[in-house]
Amino acid sequence: MTEPERAAWTTGPGPEAVFAQRLAAGEFRIQRCAACERHVFYPRLACSHCGSVELAWVEPSGRGVVHAVSIVNRSAEKGGPYNVVLVDLAEGPRMMGRVDGVANDAIRIGQAVKARLGTGAAGEPCVVFDVDAAAGGAGSAR
């Protein structure tokens, strides 16, 4: 990061807005710290590991493992039940999302998943996960 970039690190759109802009452009990106070389998610101004402001947007592998799963039950007229998962990305960060394409009761802790762009409840782009058939749908992505 150059000195002008370092001096202006709090100007422009915030990291959440940049993340949303990237999703709208069809790109899933997370941040990587140039100082400690660790990945960061949820988008931040400073590294949650070392405090550096030298964060760059990088494309993750998209591979991950389900850390936790919960089923939210709602009535059929409100859309029926849906799943909420915490996924440990291969790069290290944990993120929240949902697993699409399988029955809610088929989602398991430790299951290998792969991220892709999907659509949120209000039609906005979001990151969703599919069972990673290439990884056998189970096991660690790390």
mmCIF file of N, CA and C in Angstrom:
data_model
loop_
_atom_site.group_PDB
_atom_site.id
_atom_site.type_symbol
_atom_site.label_atom_id
_atom_site.label_comp_id
_atom_site.label_asym_id
_atom_site.label_seq_id
_atom_site.Cartn_x
_atom_site.Cartn_y
_atom_site.Cartn_z
ATOM 1 N N MET A 1 0.865 -1.170 0.000
ATOM 2 C CA MET A 1 0.000 0.000 0.000
ATOM 3 C C MET A 1 0.909 1.230 0.000
ATOM 4 N N THR A 2 0.619 2.171 -0.901
ATOM 5 C CA THR A 2 1.419 3.394 -0.965
ATOM 6 C C THR A 2 1.033 4.331 0.166
ATOM 7 N N GLU A 3 1.875 5.334 0.408
ATOM 8 C CA GLU A 3 1.592 6.297 1.482
ATOM 9 C C GLU A 3 0.265 7.024 1.256
ATOM 10 N N PRO A 4 -0.049 7.494 0.022
ATOM 11 C CA PRO A 4 -1.371 8.120 -0.181
ATOM 12 C C PRO A 4 -2.530 7.150 0.087
ATOM 13 N N GLU A 5 -2.365 5.872 -0.315
ATOM 14 C CA GLU A 5 -3.411 4.883 -0.045
ATOM 15 C C GLU A 5 -3.569 4.676 1.460
ATOM 16 N N ARG A 6 -2.452 4.607 2.169
ATOM 17 C CA ARG A 6 -2.483 4.408 3.616
ATOM 18 C C ARG A 6 -3.152 5.592 4.307
ATOM 19 N N ALA A 7 -2.869 6.798 3.821
ATOM 20 C CA ALA A 7 -3.447 8.006 4.422
ATOM 21 C C ALA A 7 -4.943 8.119 4.144
ATOM 22 N N ALA A 8 -5.421 7.494 3.070
ATOM 23 C CA ALA A 8 -6.826 7.634 2.666
ATOM 24 C C ALA A 8 -7.631 6.359 2.894
ATOM 25 N N TRP A 9 -7.182 5.486 3.793
ATOM 26 C CA TRP A 9 -7.830 4.185 3.935
ATOM 27 C C TRP A 9 -9.251 4.248 4.462
ATOM 28 N N THR A 10 -9.664 5.380 5.012
ATOM 29 C CA THR A 10 -11.041 5.493 5.510
ATOM 30 C C THR A 10 -11.939 6.292 4.579
ATOM 31 N N THR A 11 -11.475 6.625 3.382
ATOM 32 C CA THR A 11 -12.303 7.368 2.434
ATOM 33 C C THR A 11 -12.958 6.406 1.453
ATOM 34 N N GLY A 12 -13.966 6.884 0.765
ATOM 35 C CA GLY A 12 -14.661 6.055 -0.225
ATOM 36 C C GLY A 12 -15.683 5.153 0.445
ATOM 37 N N PRO A 13 -16.254 4.222 -0.324
ATOM 38 C CA PRO A 13 -17.263 3.334 0.260
ATOM 39 C C PRO A 13 -16.630 2.430 1.310
ATOM 40 N N GLY A 14 -17.389 2.111 2.332
ATOM 41 C CA GLY A 14 -16.905 1.217 3.369
ATOM 42 C C GLY A 14 -16.764 -0.207 2.857
ATOM 43 N N PRO A 15 -16.114 -1.066 3.628
ATOM 44 C CA PRO A 15 -15.881 -2.431 3.167
ATOM 45 C C PRO A 15 -17.155 -3.234 2.929
ATOM 46 N N GLU A 16 -18.199 -2.996 3.714
ATOM 47 C CA GLU A 16 -19.467 -3.699 3.463
ATOM 48 C C GLU A 16 -20.045 -3.303 2.110
ATOM 49 N N ALA A 17 -19.952 -2.010 1.765
ATOM 50 C CA ALA A 17 -20.455 -1.530 0.476
ATOM 51 C C ALA A 17 -19.634 -2.111 -0.666
ATOM 52 N N VAL A 18 -18.323 -2.190 -0.488
ATOM 53 C CA VAL A 18 -17.461 -2.766 -1.525
ATOM 54 C C VAL A 18 -17.816 -4.238 -1.725
ATOM 55 N N PHE A 19 -18.014 -4.978 -0.634
ATOM 56 C CA PHE A 19 -18.407 -6.389 -0.726
ATOM 57 C C PHE A 19 -19.704 -6.522 -1.515
ATOM 58 N N ALA A 20 -20.704 -5.693 -1.198
ATOM 59 C CA ALA A 20 -21.992 -5.726 -1.900
ATOM 60 C C ALA A 20 -21.835 -5.345 -3.374
ATOM 61 N N GLN A 21 -20.992 -4.357 -3.664
ATOM 62 C CA GLN A 21 -20.740 -3.959 -5.053
ATOM 63 C C GLN A 21 -20.111 -5.106 -5.837
ATOM 64 N N ARG A 22 -19.176 -5.805 -5.219
ATOM 65 C CA ARG A 22 -18.531 -6.944 -5.886
ATOM 66 C C ARG A 22 -19.552 -8.052 -6.163
ATOM 67 N N LEU A 23 -20.411 -8.331 -5.175
ATOM 68 C CA LEU A 23 -21.455 -9.339 -5.394
ATOM 69 C C LEU A 23 -22.356 -8.927 -6.548
ATOM 70 N N ALA A 24 -22.742 -7.650 -6.595
ATOM 71 C CA ALA A 24 -23.607 -7.145 -7.674
ATOM 72 C C ALA A 24 -22.921 -7.272 -9.032
ATOM 73 N N ALA A 25 -21.592 -7.228 -9.040
ATOM 74 C CA ALA A 25 -20.820 -7.380 -10.282
ATOM 75 C C ALA A 25 -20.547 -8.857 -10.590
ATOM 76 N N GLY A 26 -21.098 -9.758 -9.763
ATOM 77 C CA GLY A 26 -20.921 -11.185 -10.005
ATOM 78 C C GLY A 26 -19.633 -11.765 -9.455
ATOM 79 N N GLU A 27 -19.043 -11.102 -8.464
ATOM 80 C CA GLU A 27 -17.769 -11.538 -7.903
ATOM 81 C C GLU A 27 -17.893 -11.796 -6.401
ATOM 82 N N PHE A 28 -17.415 -12.949 -5.961
ATOM 83 C CA PHE A 28 -17.307 -13.244 -4.527
ATOM 84 C C PHE A 28 -15.859 -12.982 -4.139
ATOM 85 N N ARG A 29 -15.651 -12.033 -3.219
ATOM 86 C CA ARG A 29 -14.314 -11.678 -2.762
ATOM 87 C C ARG A 29 -14.304 -11.580 -1.236
ATOM 88 N N ILE A 30 -13.172 -11.927 -0.656
ATOM 89 C CA ILE A 30 -12.929 -11.687 0.761
ATOM 90 C C ILE A 30 -11.629 -10.900 0.853
ATOM 91 N N GLN A 31 -11.315 -10.427 2.035
ATOM 92 C CA GLN A 31 -10.103 -9.632 2.201
ATOM 93 C C GLN A 31 -8.947 -10.507 2.676
ATOM 94 N N ARG A 32 -7.740 -10.102 2.264
ATOM 95 C CA ARG A 32 -6.509 -10.757 2.704
ATOM 96 C C ARG A 32 -5.560 -9.670 3.167
ATOM 97 N N CYS A 33 -4.970 -9.881 4.330
ATOM 98 C CA CYS A 33 -4.063 -8.905 4.930
ATOM 99 C C CYS A 33 -2.661 -9.068 4.351
ATOM 100 N N ALA A 34 -2.089 -7.970 3.869
ATOM 101 C CA ALA A 34 -0.729 -8.001 3.333
ATOM 102 C C ALA A 34 0.297 -8.141 4.446
ATOM 103 N N ALA A 35 -0.033 -7.697 5.650
ATOM 104 C CA ALA A 35 0.925 -7.737 6.759
ATOM 105 C C ALA A 35 1.067 -9.139 7.353
ATOM 106 N N CYS A 36 -0.041 -9.772 7.709
ATOM 107 C CA CYS A 36 0.036 -11.095 8.348
ATOM 108 C C CYS A 36 -0.353 -12.236 7.406
ATOM 109 N N GLU A 37 -0.806 -11.893 6.204
ATOM 110 C CA GLU A 37 -1.156 -12.848 5.147
ATOM 111 C C GLU A 37 -2.339 -13.745 5.498
ATOM 112 N N ARG A 38 -3.178 -13.300 6.445
ATOM 113 C CA ARG A 38 -4.375 -14.068 6.784
ATOM 114 C C ARG A 38 -5.585 -13.465 6.091
ATOM 115 N N HIS A 39 -6.591 -14.298 5.867
ATOM 116 C CA HIS A 39 -7.834 -13.853 5.238
ATOM 117 C C HIS A 39 -8.795 -13.350 6.299
ATOM 118 N N VAL A 40 -9.646 -12.420 5.887
ATOM 119 C CA VAL A 40 -10.572 -11.769 6.804
ATOM 120 C C VAL A 40 -11.976 -11.791 6.202
ATOM 121 N N PHE A 41 -12.937 -12.141 7.007
ATOM 122 C CA PHE A 41 -14.346 -11.986 6.672
ATOM 123 C C PHE A 41 -15.053 -11.868 8.008
ATOM 124 N N TYR A 42 -15.870 -11.049 8.146
ATOM 125 C CA TYR A 42 -16.712 -10.062 7.543
ATOM 126 C C TYR A 42 -15.848 -8.869 7.111
ATOM 127 N N PRO A 43 -16.207 -8.186 6.010
ATOM 128 C CA PRO A 43 -15.392 -7.067 5.521
ATOM 129 C C PRO A 43 -15.119 -6.027 6.609
ATOM 130 N N ARG A 44 -13.856 -5.600 6.678
ATOM 131 C CA ARG A 44 -13.416 -4.680 7.731
ATOM 132 C C ARG A 44 -12.474 -3.625 7.177
ATOM 133 N N LEU A 45 -12.282 -2.578 7.960
ATOM 134 C CA LEU A 45 -11.293 -1.553 7.617
ATOM 135 C C LEU A 45 -9.896 -1.982 8.034
ATOM 136 N N ALA A 46 -9.797 -2.760 9.102
ATOM 137 C CA ALA A 46 -8.503 -3.207 9.614
ATOM 138 C C ALA A 46 -8.546 -4.710 9.850
ATOM 139 N N CYS A 47 -7.407 -5.347 9.720
ATOM 140 C CA CYS A 47 -7.290 -6.795 9.909
ATOM 141 C C CYS A 47 -7.682 -7.174 11.331
ATOM 142 N N SER A 48 -8.543 -8.157 11.459
ATOM 143 C CA SER A 48 -8.986 -8.616 12.775
ATOM 144 C C SER A 48 -7.922 -9.460 13.470
ATOM 145 N N HIS A 49 -6.861 -9.821 12.755
ATOM 146 C CA HIS A 49 -5.790 -10.635 13.335
ATOM 147 C C HIS A 49 -4.635 -9.772 13.851
ATOM 148 N N CYS A 50 -4.222 -8.763 13.053
ATOM 149 C CA CYS A 50 -3.028 -7.990 13.429
ATOM 150 C C CYS A 50 -3.257 -6.481 13.471
ATOM 151 N N GLY A 51 -4.420 -6.008 13.008
ATOM 152 C CA GLY A 51 -4.731 -4.584 13.056
ATOM 153 C C GLY A 51 -4.254 -3.776 11.863
ATOM 154 N N SER A 52 -3.571 -4.406 10.928
ATOM 155 C CA SER A 52 -3.088 -3.699 9.743
ATOM 156 C C SER A 52 -4.269 -3.208 8.903
ATOM 157 N N VAL A 53 -4.059 -2.092 8.200
ATOM 158 C CA VAL A 53 -5.089 -1.578 7.285
ATOM 159 C C VAL A 53 -4.778 -1.973 5.838
ATOM 160 N N GLU A 54 -3.797 -2.816 5.646
ATOM 161 C CA GLU A 54 -3.387 -3.233 4.298
ATOM 162 C C GLU A 54 -4.167 -4.475 3.870
ATOM 163 N N LEU A 55 -5.456 -4.266 3.627
ATOM 164 C CA LEU A 55 -6.337 -5.358 3.219
ATOM 165 C C LEU A 55 -6.637 -5.253 1.728
ATOM 166 N N ALA A 56 -6.493 -6.360 1.027
ATOM 167 C CA ALA A 56 -6.791 -6.416 -0.404
ATOM 168 C C ALA A 56 -7.946 -7.391 -0.621
ATOM 169 N N TRP A 57 -8.728 -7.135 -1.668
ATOM 170 C CA TRP A 57 -9.832 -8.022 -2.015
ATOM 171 C C TRP A 57 -9.288 -9.131 -2.914
ATOM 172 N N VAL A 58 -9.528 -10.386 -2.516
ATOM 173 C CA VAL A 58 -9.043 -11.542 -3.275
ATOM 174 C C VAL A 58 -10.179 -12.533 -3.496
ATOM 175 N N GLU A 59 -10.030 -13.339 -4.528
ATOM 176 C CA GLU A 59 -11.027 -14.366 -4.819
ATOM 177 C C GLU A 59 -10.709 -15.624 -4.020
ATOM 178 N N PRO A 60 -11.615 -16.053 -3.145
ATOM 179 C CA PRO A 60 -11.362 -17.291 -2.394
ATOM 180 C C PRO A 60 -11.640 -18.507 -3.267
ATOM 181 N N SER A 61 -11.196 -19.658 -2.801
ATOM 182 C CA SER A 61 -11.447 -20.900 -3.543
ATOM 183 C C SER A 61 -12.933 -21.227 -3.576
ATOM 184 N N GLY A 62 -13.668 -20.769 -2.569
ATOM 185 C CA GLY A 62 -15.090 -21.093 -2.465
ATOM 186 C C GLY A 62 -15.343 -22.388 -1.723
ATOM 187 N N ARG A 63 -14.281 -23.161 -1.487
ATOM 188 C CA ARG A 63 -14.437 -24.425 -0.764
ATOM 189 C C ARG A 63 -14.585 -24.163 0.729
ATOM 190 N N GLY A 64 -15.384 -24.991 1.366
ATOM 191 C CA GLY A 64 -15.581 -24.849 2.795
ATOM 192 C C GLY A 64 -16.184 -26.091 3.403
ATOM 193 N N VAL A 65 -16.359 -26.040 4.708
ATOM 194 C CA VAL A 65 -16.931 -27.145 5.465
ATOM 195 C C VAL A 65 -17.994 -26.573 6.395
ATOM 196 N N VAL A 66 -19.135 -27.233 6.457
ATOM 197 C CA VAL A 66 -20.211 -26.799 7.351
ATOM 198 C C VAL A 66 -19.741 -26.960 8.798
ATOM 199 N N HIS A 67 -19.757 -25.845 9.525
ATOM 200 C CA HIS A 67 -19.376 -25.841 10.941
ATOM 201 C C HIS A 67 -20.609 -26.030 11.828
ATOM 202 N N ALA A 68 -21.733 -25.429 11.429
ATOM 203 C CA ALA A 68 -22.978 -25.527 12.199
ATOM 204 C C ALA A 68 -24.145 -25.345 11.245
ATOM 205 N N VAL A 69 -25.259 -25.938 11.594
ATOM 206 C CA VAL A 69 -26.467 -25.801 10.773
ATOM 207 C C VAL A 69 -27.673 -25.655 11.682
ATOM 208 N N SER A 70 -28.597 -24.809 11.255
ATOM 209 C CA SER A 70 -29.850 -24.617 11.971
ATOM 210 C C SER A 70 -30.964 -24.521 10.942
ATOM 211 N N ILE A 71 -32.096 -25.080 11.264
ATOM 212 C CA ILE A 71 -33.256 -24.990 10.390
ATOM 213 C C ILE A 71 -34.240 -24.009 11.017
ATOM 214 N N VAL A 72 -34.608 -23.003 10.246
ATOM 215 C CA VAL A 72 -35.582 -22.015 10.693
ATOM 216 C C VAL A 72 -36.939 -22.458 10.161
ATOM 217 N N ASN A 73 -37.845 -22.762 11.076
ATOM 218 C CA ASN A 73 -39.167 -23.222 10.672
ATOM 219 C C ASN A 73 -40.110 -22.043 10.556
ATOM 220 N N ARG A 74 -40.755 -21.959 9.424
ATOM 221 C CA ARG A 74 -41.787 -20.938 9.222
ATOM 222 C C ARG A 74 -42.902 -21.568 8.404
ATOM 223 N N SER A 75 -44.044 -20.945 8.428
ATOM 224 C CA SER A 75 -45.215 -21.510 7.760
ATOM 225 C C SER A 75 -45.020 -21.546 6.248
ATOM 226 N N ALA A 76 -45.767 -22.426 5.605
ATOM 227 C CA ALA A 76 -45.669 -22.576 4.154
ATOM 228 C C ALA A 76 -46.023 -21.286 3.430
ATOM 229 N N GLU A 77 -47.014 -20.546 3.953
ATOM 230 C CA GLU A 77 -47.395 -19.296 3.284
ATOM 231 C C GLU A 77 -46.305 -18.226 3.385
ATOM 232 N N LYS A 78 -45.358 -18.408 4.289
ATOM 233 C CA LYS A 78 -44.225 -17.474 4.404
ATOM 234 C C LYS A 78 -42.963 -18.030 3.744
ATOM 235 N N GLY A 79 -43.105 -19.155 3.019
ATOM 236 C CA GLY A 79 -41.972 -19.714 2.284
ATOM 237 C C GLY A 79 -41.451 -21.033 2.791
ATOM 238 N N GLY A 80 -41.956 -21.483 3.938
ATOM 239 C CA GLY A 80 -41.527 -22.769 4.473
ATOM 240 C C GLY A 80 -40.179 -22.692 5.169
ATOM 241 N N PRO A 81 -39.728 -23.831 5.697
ATOM 242 C CA PRO A 81 -38.467 -23.862 6.432
ATOM 243 C C PRO A 81 -37.268 -23.563 5.527
ATOM 244 N N TYR A 82 -36.213 -23.029 6.132
ATOM 245 C CA TYR A 82 -34.965 -22.812 5.407
ATOM 246 C C TYR A 82 -33.799 -23.050 6.356
ATOM 247 N N ASN A 83 -32.631 -23.286 5.779
ATOM 248 C CA ASN A 83 -31.452 -23.563 6.594
ATOM 249 C C ASN A 83 -30.547 -22.350 6.679
ATOM 250 N N VAL A 84 -29.838 -22.280 7.786
ATOM 251 C CA VAL A 84 -28.796 -21.282 7.999
ATOM 252 C C VAL A 84 -27.559 -22.069 8.426
ATOM 253 N N VAL A 85 -26.447 -21.832 7.746
ATOM 254 C CA VAL A 85 -25.224 -22.552 8.068
ATOM 255 C C VAL A 85 -24.090 -21.586 8.380
ATOM 256 N N LEU A 86 -23.168 -22.042 9.203
ATOM 257 C CA LEU A 86 -21.876 -21.396 9.371
ATOM 258 C C LEU A 86 -20.891 -22.282 8.630
ATOM 259 N N VAL A 87 -20.120 -21.682 7.739
ATOM 260 C CA VAL A 87 -19.170 -22.427 6.913
ATOM 261 C C VAL A 87 -17.765 -21.924 7.199
ATOM 262 N N ASP A 88 -16.866 -22.849 7.472
ATOM 263 C CA ASP A 88 -15.455 -22.528 7.604
ATOM 264 C C ASP A 88 -14.849 -22.590 6.207
ATOM 265 N N LEU A 89 -14.470 -21.423 5.681
ATOM 266 C CA LEU A 89 -13.855 -21.383 4.355
ATOM 267 C C LEU A 89 -12.456 -21.988 4.410
ATOM 268 N N ALA A 90 -12.004 -22.552 3.314
ATOM 269 C CA ALA A 90 -10.674 -23.148 3.238
ATOM 270 C C ALA A 90 -9.593 -22.131 3.586
ATOM 271 N N GLU A 91 -9.857 -20.855 3.329
ATOM 272 C CA GLU A 91 -8.884 -19.798 3.605
ATOM 273 C C GLU A 91 -8.841 -19.410 5.087
ATOM 274 N N GLY A 92 -9.779 -19.914 5.886
ATOM 275 C CA GLY A 92 -9.756 -19.649 7.314
ATOM 276 C C GLY A 92 -10.984 -18.979 7.895
ATOM 277 N N PRO A 93 -11.521 -17.922 7.276
ATOM 278 C CA PRO A 93 -12.675 -17.258 7.885
ATOM 279 C C PRO A 93 -13.923 -18.140 7.918
ATOM 280 N N ARG A 94 -14.807 -17.808 8.818
ATOM 281 C CA ARG A 94 -16.110 -18.468 8.924
ATOM 282 C C ARG A 94 -17.158 -17.482 8.441
ATOM 283 N N MET A 95 -18.094 -17.961 7.625
ATOM 284 C CA MET A 95 -19.164 -17.079 7.165
ATOM 285 C C MET A 95 -20.506 -17.777 7.248
ATOM 286 N N MET A 96 -21.552 -16.962 7.330
ATOM 287 C CA MET A 96 -22.915 -17.454 7.409
ATOM 288 C C MET A 96 -23.511 -17.500 6.014
ATOM 289 N N GLY A 97 -24.368 -18.460 5.777
ATOM 290 C CA GLY A 97 -25.043 -18.570 4.487
ATOM 291 C C GLY A 97 -26.122 -19.626 4.554
ATOM 292 N N ARG A 98 -26.403 -20.193 3.400
ATOM 293 C CA ARG A 98 -27.366 -21.294 3.334
ATOM 294 C C ARG A 98 -26.846 -22.294 2.312
ATOM 295 N N VAL A 99 -27.303 -23.537 2.451
ATOM 296 C CA VAL A 99 -26.965 -24.574 1.485
ATOM 297 C C VAL A 99 -28.191 -24.790 0.621
ATOM 298 N N ASP A 100 -28.018 -24.671 -0.676
ATOM 299 C CA ASP A 100 -29.104 -24.866 -1.637
ATOM 300 C C ASP A 100 -28.980 -26.236 -2.305
ATOM 301 N N GLY A 101 -30.085 -26.695 -2.866
ATOM 302 C CA GLY A 101 -30.068 -27.885 -3.706
ATOM 303 C C GLY A 101 -30.204 -29.208 -2.990
ATOM 304 N N VAL A 102 -30.330 -29.200 -1.666
ATOM 305 C CA VAL A 102 -30.529 -30.440 -0.914
ATOM 306 C C VAL A 102 -31.589 -30.188 0.157
ATOM 307 N N ALA A 103 -32.187 -31.263 0.615
ATOM 308 C CA ALA A 103 -33.168 -31.149 1.690
ATOM 309 C C ALA A 103 -32.476 -30.635 2.950
ATOM 310 N N ASN A 104 -33.188 -29.834 3.717
ATOM 311 C CA ASN A 104 -32.620 -29.275 4.939
ATOM 312 C C ASN A 104 -32.067 -30.349 5.869
ATOM 313 N N ASP A 105 -32.764 -31.490 5.976
ATOM 314 C CA ASP A 105 -32.309 -32.538 6.885
ATOM 315 C C ASP A 105 -31.130 -33.336 6.342
ATOM 316 N N ALA A 106 -30.687 -33.028 5.124
ATOM 317 C CA ALA A 106 -29.517 -33.706 4.546
ATOM 318 C C ALA A 106 -28.217 -32.943 4.799
ATOM 319 N N ILE A 107 -28.308 -31.757 5.365
ATOM 320 C CA ILE A 107 -27.119 -30.946 5.621
ATOM 321 C C ILE A 107 -26.490 -31.420 6.930
ATOM 322 N N ARG A 108 -25.177 -31.656 6.890
ATOM 323 C CA ARG A 108 -24.477 -32.199 8.047
ATOM 324 C C ARG A 108 -23.252 -31.359 8.417
ATOM 325 N N ILE A 109 -22.971 -31.275 9.693
ATOM 326 C CA ILE A 109 -21.733 -30.663 10.157
ATOM 327 C C ILE A 109 -20.577 -31.480 9.574
ATOM 328 N N GLY A 110 -19.562 -30.799 9.076
ATOM 329 C CA GLY A 110 -18.412 -31.460 8.461
ATOM 330 C C GLY A 110 -18.563 -31.696 6.970
ATOM 331 N N GLN A 111 -19.727 -31.387 6.426
ATOM 332 C CA GLN A 111 -19.996 -31.598 5.007
ATOM 333 C C GLN A 111 -19.234 -30.573 4.161
ATOM 334 N N ALA A 112 -18.601 -31.044 3.094
ATOM 335 C CA ALA A 112 -17.880 -30.160 2.181
ATOM 336 C C ALA A 112 -18.877 -29.412 1.302
ATOM 337 N N VAL A 113 -18.664 -28.115 1.175
ATOM 338 C CA VAL A 113 -19.540 -27.279 0.357
ATOM 339 C C VAL A 113 -18.689 -26.371 -0.528
ATOM 340 N N LYS A 114 -19.332 -25.806 -1.522
ATOM 341 C CA LYS A 114 -18.673 -24.895 -2.460
ATOM 342 C C LYS A 114 -19.556 -23.671 -2.625
ATOM 343 N N ALA A 115 -18.960 -22.489 -2.526
ATOM 344 C CA ALA A 115 -19.703 -21.229 -2.624
ATOM 345 C C ALA A 115 -20.016 -20.889 -4.080
ATOM 346 N N ARG A 116 -21.114 -20.178 -4.238
ATOM 347 C CA ARG A 116 -21.483 -19.594 -5.529
ATOM 348 C C ARG A 116 -22.365 -18.391 -5.248
ATOM 349 N N LEU A 117 -22.599 -17.593 -6.269
ATOM 350 C CA LEU A 117 -23.506 -16.456 -6.104
ATOM 351 C C LEU A 117 -24.938 -16.930 -6.245
ATOM 352 N N GLY A 118 -25.777 -16.468 -5.342
ATOM 353 C CA GLY A 118 -27.187 -16.794 -5.363
ATOM 354 C C GLY A 118 -28.001 -15.531 -5.164
ATOM 355 N N THR A 119 -29.258 -15.722 -4.765
ATOM 356 C CA THR A 119 -30.164 -14.598 -4.579
ATOM 357 C C THR A 119 -30.718 -14.627 -3.167
ATOM 358 N N GLY A 120 -30.692 -13.474 -2.500
ATOM 359 C CA GLY A 120 -31.230 -13.341 -1.155
ATOM 360 C C GLY A 120 -32.737 -13.188 -1.164
ATOM 361 N N ALA A 121 -33.319 -13.071 0.014
ATOM 362 C CA ALA A 121 -34.775 -12.995 0.173
ATOM 363 C C ALA A 121 -35.386 -11.807 -0.550
ATOM 364 N N ALA A 122 -34.651 -10.705 -0.638
ATOM 365 C CA ALA A 122 -35.172 -9.502 -1.299
ATOM 366 C C ALA A 122 -34.692 -9.395 -2.750
ATOM 367 N N GLY A 123 -34.096 -10.465 -3.272
ATOM 368 C CA GLY A 123 -33.633 -10.464 -4.659
ATOM 369 C C GLY A 123 -32.211 -9.963 -4.836
ATOM 370 N N GLU A 124 -31.541 -9.607 -3.730
ATOM 371 C CA GLU A 124 -30.170 -9.108 -3.800
ATOM 372 C C GLU A 124 -29.197 -10.280 -3.982
ATOM 373 N N PRO A 125 -28.041 -10.031 -4.600
ATOM 374 C CA PRO A 125 -27.062 -11.106 -4.735
ATOM 375 C C PRO A 125 -26.467 -11.448 -3.376
ATOM 376 N N CYS A 126 -26.180 -12.730 -3.171
ATOM 377 C CA CYS A 126 -25.577 -13.176 -1.920
ATOM 378 C C CYS A 126 -24.764 -14.434 -2.193
ATOM 379 N N VAL A 127 -23.960 -14.815 -1.232
ATOM 380 C CA VAL A 127 -23.185 -16.048 -1.339
ATOM 381 C C VAL A 127 -24.018 -17.181 -0.756
ATOM 382 N N VAL A 128 -24.174 -18.249 -1.519
ATOM 383 C CA VAL A 128 -24.851 -19.460 -1.053
ATOM 384 C C VAL A 128 -23.892 -20.624 -1.279
ATOM 385 N N PHE A 129 -24.221 -21.765 -0.716
ATOM 386 C CA PHE A 129 -23.359 -22.927 -0.833
ATOM 387 C C PHE A 129 -24.120 -24.099 -1.415
ATOM 388 N N ASP A 130 -23.399 -24.936 -2.138
ATOM 389 C CA ASP A 130 -23.906 -26.213 -2.637
ATOM 390 C C ASP A 130 -23.032 -27.302 -2.051
ATOM 391 N N VAL A 131 -23.587 -28.502 -1.876
ATOM 392 C CA VAL A 131 -22.765 -29.633 -1.448
ATOM 393 C C VAL A 131 -21.700 -29.841 -2.513
ATOM 394 N N ASP A 132 -20.455 -29.983 -2.089
ATOM 395 C CA ASP A 132 -19.319 -30.134 -3.017
ATOM 396 C C ASP A 132 -19.180 -31.591 -3.427
ATOM 397 N N ALA A 133 -19.794 -31.933 -4.551
ATOM 398 C CA ALA A 133 -19.770 -33.318 -5.046
ATOM 399 C C ALA A 133 -18.348 -33.756 -5.371
ATOM 400 N N ALA A 134 -17.498 -32.838 -5.822
ATOM 401 C CA ALA A 134 -16.100 -33.162 -6.157
ATOM 402 C C ALA A 134 -15.336 -33.616 -4.915
ATOM 403 N N ALA A 135 -15.752 -33.136 -3.742
ATOM 404 C CA ALA A 135 -15.111 -33.532 -2.497
ATOM 405 C C ALA A 135 -15.867 -34.667 -1.838
ATOM 406 N N GLY A 136 -16.831 -35.226 -2.537
ATOM 407 C CA GLY A 136 -17.621 -36.301 -1.988
ATOM 408 C C GLY A 136 -18.717 -35.846 -1.054
ATOM 409 N N GLY A 137 -18.871 -34.514 -0.913
ATOM 410 C CA GLY A 137 -19.913 -33.974 -0.061
ATOM 411 C C GLY A 137 -19.647 -34.127 1.419
ATOM 412 N N ALA A 138 -18.481 -34.633 1.756
ATOM 413 C CA ALA A 138 -18.152 -34.796 3.174
ATOM 414 C C ALA A 138 -16.670 -34.554 3.370
ATOM 415 N N GLY A 139 -16.300 -34.350 4.596
ATOM 416 C CA GLY A 139 -14.892 -34.182 4.905
ATOM 417 C C GLY A 139 -14.437 -32.753 4.894
ATOM 418 N N SER A 140 -13.191 -32.553 5.186
ATOM 419 C CA SER A 140 -12.610 -31.243 5.353
ATOM 420 C C SER A 140 -12.138 -30.658 4.029
ATOM 421 N N ALA A 141 -12.320 -29.341 3.879
ATOM 422 C CA ALA A 141 -11.821 -28.624 2.697
ATOM 423 C C ALA A 141 -10.482 -27.973 2.997
ATOM 424 N N ARG A 142 -9.958 -28.177 4.185
ATOM 425 C CA ARG A 142 -8.689 -27.526 4.582
ATOM 426 C C ARG A 142 -7.515 -28.381 4.278
#
